[in-house]
PDB file of C-alpha atoms in Angstrom:
ATOM      1  CA  GLN A 455     -22.143  14.848   1.444  1.00 90.00           C
ATOM      2  CA  VAL A 456     -18.850  13.108   0.715  1.00 96.00           C
ATOM      3  CA  GLN A 457     -17.975   9.477   1.271  1.00 97.00           C
ATOM      4  CA  LEU A 458     -14.621   7.716   1.171  1.00 98.00           C
ATOM      5  CA  VAL A 459     -14.861   3.967   0.675  1.00 96.00           C
ATOM      6  CA  GLU A 460     -11.767   1.864   1.215  1.00 96.00           C
ATOM      7  CA  SER A 461     -11.044  -1.588  -0.133  1.00 95.00           C
ATOM      8  CA  GLY A 462      -8.201  -4.036   0.080  1.00 94.00           C
ATOM      9  CA  GLY A 463      -6.156  -4.820   3.134  1.00 92.00           C
ATOM     10  CA  GLY A 464      -6.014  -8.154   4.892  1.00 97.00           C
ATOM     11  CA  LEU A 465      -3.410 -10.585   6.133  1.00 97.00           C
ATOM     12  CA  VAL A 466      -0.007 -10.966   4.478  1.00 98.00           C
ATOM     13  CA  GLN A 467       3.252 -12.607   5.435  1.00 98.00           C
ATOM     14  CA  PRO A 468       6.374 -10.561   6.150  1.00 98.00           C
ATOM     15  CA  GLY A 469       8.060  -9.597   2.911  1.00 98.00           C
ATOM     16  CA  GLY A 470       4.798  -9.794   1.023  1.00 98.00           C
ATOM     17  CA  SER A 471       2.804  -7.164  -0.826  1.00 98.00           C
ATOM     18  CA  LEU A 472      -0.641  -5.725  -0.494  1.00 97.00           C
ATOM     19  CA  SER A 473      -2.664  -2.922  -2.041  1.00 97.00           C
ATOM     20  CA  VAL A 474      -5.404  -0.748  -0.643  1.00 98.00           C
ATOM     21  CA  SER A 475      -7.588   1.743  -2.466  1.00 98.00           C
ATOM     22  CA  CYS A 476      -9.990   4.502  -1.527  1.00 98.00           C
ATOM     23  CA  ALA A 477     -12.678   6.034  -3.713  1.00 98.00           C
ATOM     24  CA  ALA A 478     -14.256   9.397  -2.980  1.00 98.00           C
ATOM     25  CA  SER A 479     -17.808  10.149  -4.054  1.00 97.00           C
ATOM     26  CA  GLY A 480     -20.540  12.699  -3.453  1.00 96.00           C
ATOM     27  CA  SER A 481     -20.464  16.477  -3.635  1.00 95.00           C
ATOM     28  CA  ILE A 482     -16.970  17.000  -5.040  1.00 96.00           C
ATOM     29  CA  PHE A 483     -15.819  20.078  -6.941  1.00 96.00           C
ATOM     30  CA  SER A 484     -12.114  19.458  -6.510  1.00 94.00           C
ATOM     31  CA  ILE A 485      -9.790  17.284  -4.470  1.00 95.00           C
ATOM     32  CA  ASN A 486      -6.696  19.069  -3.241  1.00 94.00           C
ATOM     33  CA  ALA A 487      -4.977  16.064  -1.737  1.00 96.00           C
ATOM     34  CA  MET A 488      -5.487  12.428  -0.856  1.00 97.00           C
ATOM     35  CA  GLY A 489      -3.488  10.012   1.200  1.00 98.00           C
ATOM     36  CA  TRP A 490      -3.196   7.483   3.962  1.00 98.00           C
ATOM     37  CA  TYR A 491      -2.681   7.453   7.691  1.00 98.00           C
ATOM     38  CA  ARG A 492      -2.351   4.397   9.877  1.00 98.00           C
ATOM     39  CA  GLN A 493      -2.888   3.607  13.520  1.00 98.00           C
ATOM     40  CA  ALA A 494      -1.413   0.634  15.305  1.00 96.00           C
ATOM     41  CA  PRO A 495      -2.755  -0.579  18.664  1.00 91.00           C
ATOM     42  CA  GLY A 496      -1.649   1.711  21.447  1.00 94.00           C
ATOM     43  CA  LYS A 497      -0.084   4.203  19.074  1.00 95.00           C
ATOM     44  CA  GLU A 498      -1.090   7.531  17.624  1.00 96.00           C
ATOM     45  CA  ARG A 499      -2.320   7.869  14.075  1.00 96.00           C
ATOM     46  CA  GLU A 500       0.581   8.656  11.747  1.00 97.00           C
ATOM     47  CA  LEU A 501       0.845   9.854   8.164  1.00 98.00           C
ATOM     48  CA  VAL A 502       1.939   7.123   5.766  1.00 98.00           C
ATOM     49  CA  ALA A 503       1.794   8.834   2.382  1.00 98.00           C
ATOM     50  CA  GLY A 504       0.096  11.714   0.645  1.00 98.00           C
ATOM     51  CA  ILE A 505      -0.396  12.937  -2.907  1.00 97.00           C
ATOM     52  CA  ILE A 506      -1.607  16.328  -4.068  1.00 91.00           C
ATOM     53  CA  SER A 507      -3.468  17.192  -7.248  1.00 72.00           C
ATOM     54  CA  GLY A 508      -0.262  17.814  -9.125  1.00 64.00           C
ATOM     55  CA  SER A 509       0.929  14.286  -8.282  1.00 78.00           C
ATOM     56  CA  SER A 510       3.568  15.450  -5.824  1.00 94.00           C
ATOM     57  CA  THR A 511       3.997  12.797  -3.164  1.00 96.00           C
ATOM     58  CA  ASN A 512       5.366  12.507   0.339  1.00 96.00           C
ATOM     59  CA  TYR A 513       6.069   9.459   2.481  1.00 97.00           C
ATOM     60  CA  ALA A 514       6.860   8.616   6.055  1.00 98.00           C
ATOM     61  CA  ASP A 515      10.521   7.704   6.428  1.00 98.00           C
ATOM     62  CA  SER A 516       9.526   4.252   7.626  1.00 97.00           C
ATOM     63  CA  VAL A 517       7.846   3.368   4.317  1.00 98.00           C
ATOM     64  CA  LYS A 518      10.033   5.154   1.760  1.00 98.00           C
ATOM     65  CA  GLY A 519      11.198   2.793  -0.949  1.00 97.00           C
ATOM     66  CA  ARG A 520       8.580   0.185   0.010  1.00 98.00           C
ATOM     67  CA  PHE A 521       5.223   1.920  -0.427  1.00 98.00           C
ATOM     68  CA  THR A 522       3.930   3.728  -3.493  1.00 97.00           C
ATOM     69  CA  ILE A 523       0.977   6.079  -3.540  1.00 97.00           C
ATOM     70  CA  SER A 524      -0.866   6.919  -6.731  1.00 95.00           C
ATOM     71  CA  ARG A 525      -4.055   8.644  -7.700  1.00 95.00           C
ATOM     72  CA  ASP A 526      -6.692   8.467 -10.417  1.00 94.00           C
ATOM     73  CA  ASN A 527      -8.083  11.974 -10.753  1.00 92.00           C
ATOM     74  CA  VAL A 528     -10.934  10.837 -12.999  1.00 93.00           C
ATOM     75  CA  GLN A 529     -12.116   8.142 -10.602  1.00 95.00           C
ATOM     76  CA  ASN A 530     -11.293  10.236  -7.506  1.00 96.00           C
ATOM     77  CA  THR A 531      -9.425   7.239  -6.172  1.00 97.00           C
ATOM     78  CA  VAL A 532      -6.168   6.915  -4.292  1.00 97.00           C
ATOM     79  CA  TYR A 533      -4.114   3.749  -4.159  1.00 97.00           C
ATOM     80  CA  LEU A 534      -1.385   2.534  -1.850  1.00 98.00           C
ATOM     81  CA  ARG A 535       0.846  -0.278  -2.999  1.00 98.00           C
ATOM     82  CA  MET A 536       2.767  -1.800  -0.101  1.00 98.00           C
ATOM     83  CA  ASN A 537       5.796  -3.987  -0.787  1.00 98.00           C
ATOM     84  CA  SER A 538       8.306  -5.679   1.510  1.00 98.00           C
ATOM     85  CA  LEU A 539       5.812  -5.507   4.348  1.00 98.00           C
ATOM     86  CA  LYS A 540       7.031  -5.812   7.907  1.00 98.00           C
ATOM     87  CA  PRO A 541       5.187  -6.789  11.089  1.00 97.00           C
ATOM     88  CA  GLU A 542       5.506  -3.183  12.260  1.00 97.00           C
ATOM     89  CA  ASP A 543       3.358  -2.133   9.285  1.00 98.00           C
ATOM     90  CA  THR A 544       0.415  -3.836  10.983  1.00 98.00           C
ATOM     91  CA  ALA A 545      -2.240  -1.206  11.615  1.00 98.00           C
ATOM     92  CA  VAL A 546      -5.616   0.108  10.583  1.00 98.00           C
ATOM     93  CA  TYR A 547      -5.077   2.195   7.457  1.00 98.00           C
ATOM     94  CA  TYR A 548      -7.288   5.243   6.967  1.00 98.00           C
ATOM     95  CA  CYS A 549      -7.534   7.182   3.743  1.00 98.00           C
ATOM     96  CA  TYR A 550      -8.202  10.900   3.736  1.00 98.00           C
ATOM     97  CA  ALA A 551      -9.114  13.462   1.130  1.00 98.00           C
ATOM     98  CA  ILE A 552      -9.149  17.248   1.246  1.00 97.00           C
ATOM     99  CA  ILE A 553     -12.162  18.206  -0.813  1.00 97.00           C
ATOM    100  CA  ARG A 554     -13.807  21.397  -1.955  1.00 96.00           C
ATOM    101  CA  GLY A 555     -17.515  20.853  -2.472  1.00 95.00           C
ATOM    102  CA  TYR A 556     -18.155  23.893  -4.685  1.00 95.00           C
ATOM    103  CA  PRO A 557     -16.149  26.675  -6.329  1.00 95.00           C
ATOM    104  CA  GLY A 558     -14.783  29.041  -3.728  1.00 94.00           C
ATOM    105  CA  GLY A 559     -16.009  26.856  -0.898  1.00 94.00           C
ATOM    106  CA  PRO A 560     -13.948  25.597   2.010  1.00 96.00           C
ATOM    107  CA  ALA A 561     -11.604  22.656   1.608  1.00 96.00           C
ATOM    108  CA  ASN A 562     -12.548  20.077   4.217  1.00 97.00           C
ATOM    109  CA  ARG A 563     -10.817  16.869   5.264  1.00 97.00           C
ATOM    110  CA  TYR A 564     -12.767  13.631   5.032  1.00 98.00           C
ATOM    111  CA  TRP A 565     -11.829  10.181   6.311  1.00 98.00           C
ATOM    112  CA  GLY A 566     -12.443   6.618   5.210  1.00 97.00           C
ATOM    113  CA  GLN A 567     -13.717   3.985   7.609  1.00 96.00           C
ATOM    114  CA  GLY A 568     -10.353   2.255   7.921  1.00 97.00           C
ATOM    115  CA  THR A 569      -9.095  -1.086   6.696  1.00 97.00           C
ATOM    116  CA  GLN A 570      -6.999  -3.558   8.657  1.00 97.00           C
ATOM    117  CA  VAL A 571      -3.579  -4.574   7.385  1.00 98.00           C
ATOM    118  CA  THR A 572      -1.922  -7.382   9.311  1.00 98.00           C
ATOM    119  CA  VAL A 573       1.613  -8.556   8.569  1.00 98.00           C
ATOM    120  CA  SER A 574       2.279 -11.843  10.274  1.00 97.00           C
ATOM    121  CA  SER A 575       3.633 -15.292   9.594  1.00 95.00           C
TER     122      SER A 575
END
């Protein structure tokens, strides 16, 4: 059993900053990758940023230069620092992790419960 628990999020004015975090716990042998998706009302879920075990990162074009993803491999936690926020960043942010529960076992994707980020004046 694996759980992803998100924290952070909230309301921020345009141009402001916000951070969200996501901690994985449970039956974890290794975590191949962690990251964040978001879903705005009426839109499909889209990848925001991802980070693999070797700390290689990737970002959606819309957030490059504004968002920074990082990871604590000891705490099994992924962070997303969001700067210069825009109203179009408003969405529910979901963390994910690709986790292997035991050596040689399958790597499965798990999701957090989602946290609301609202950018508005």
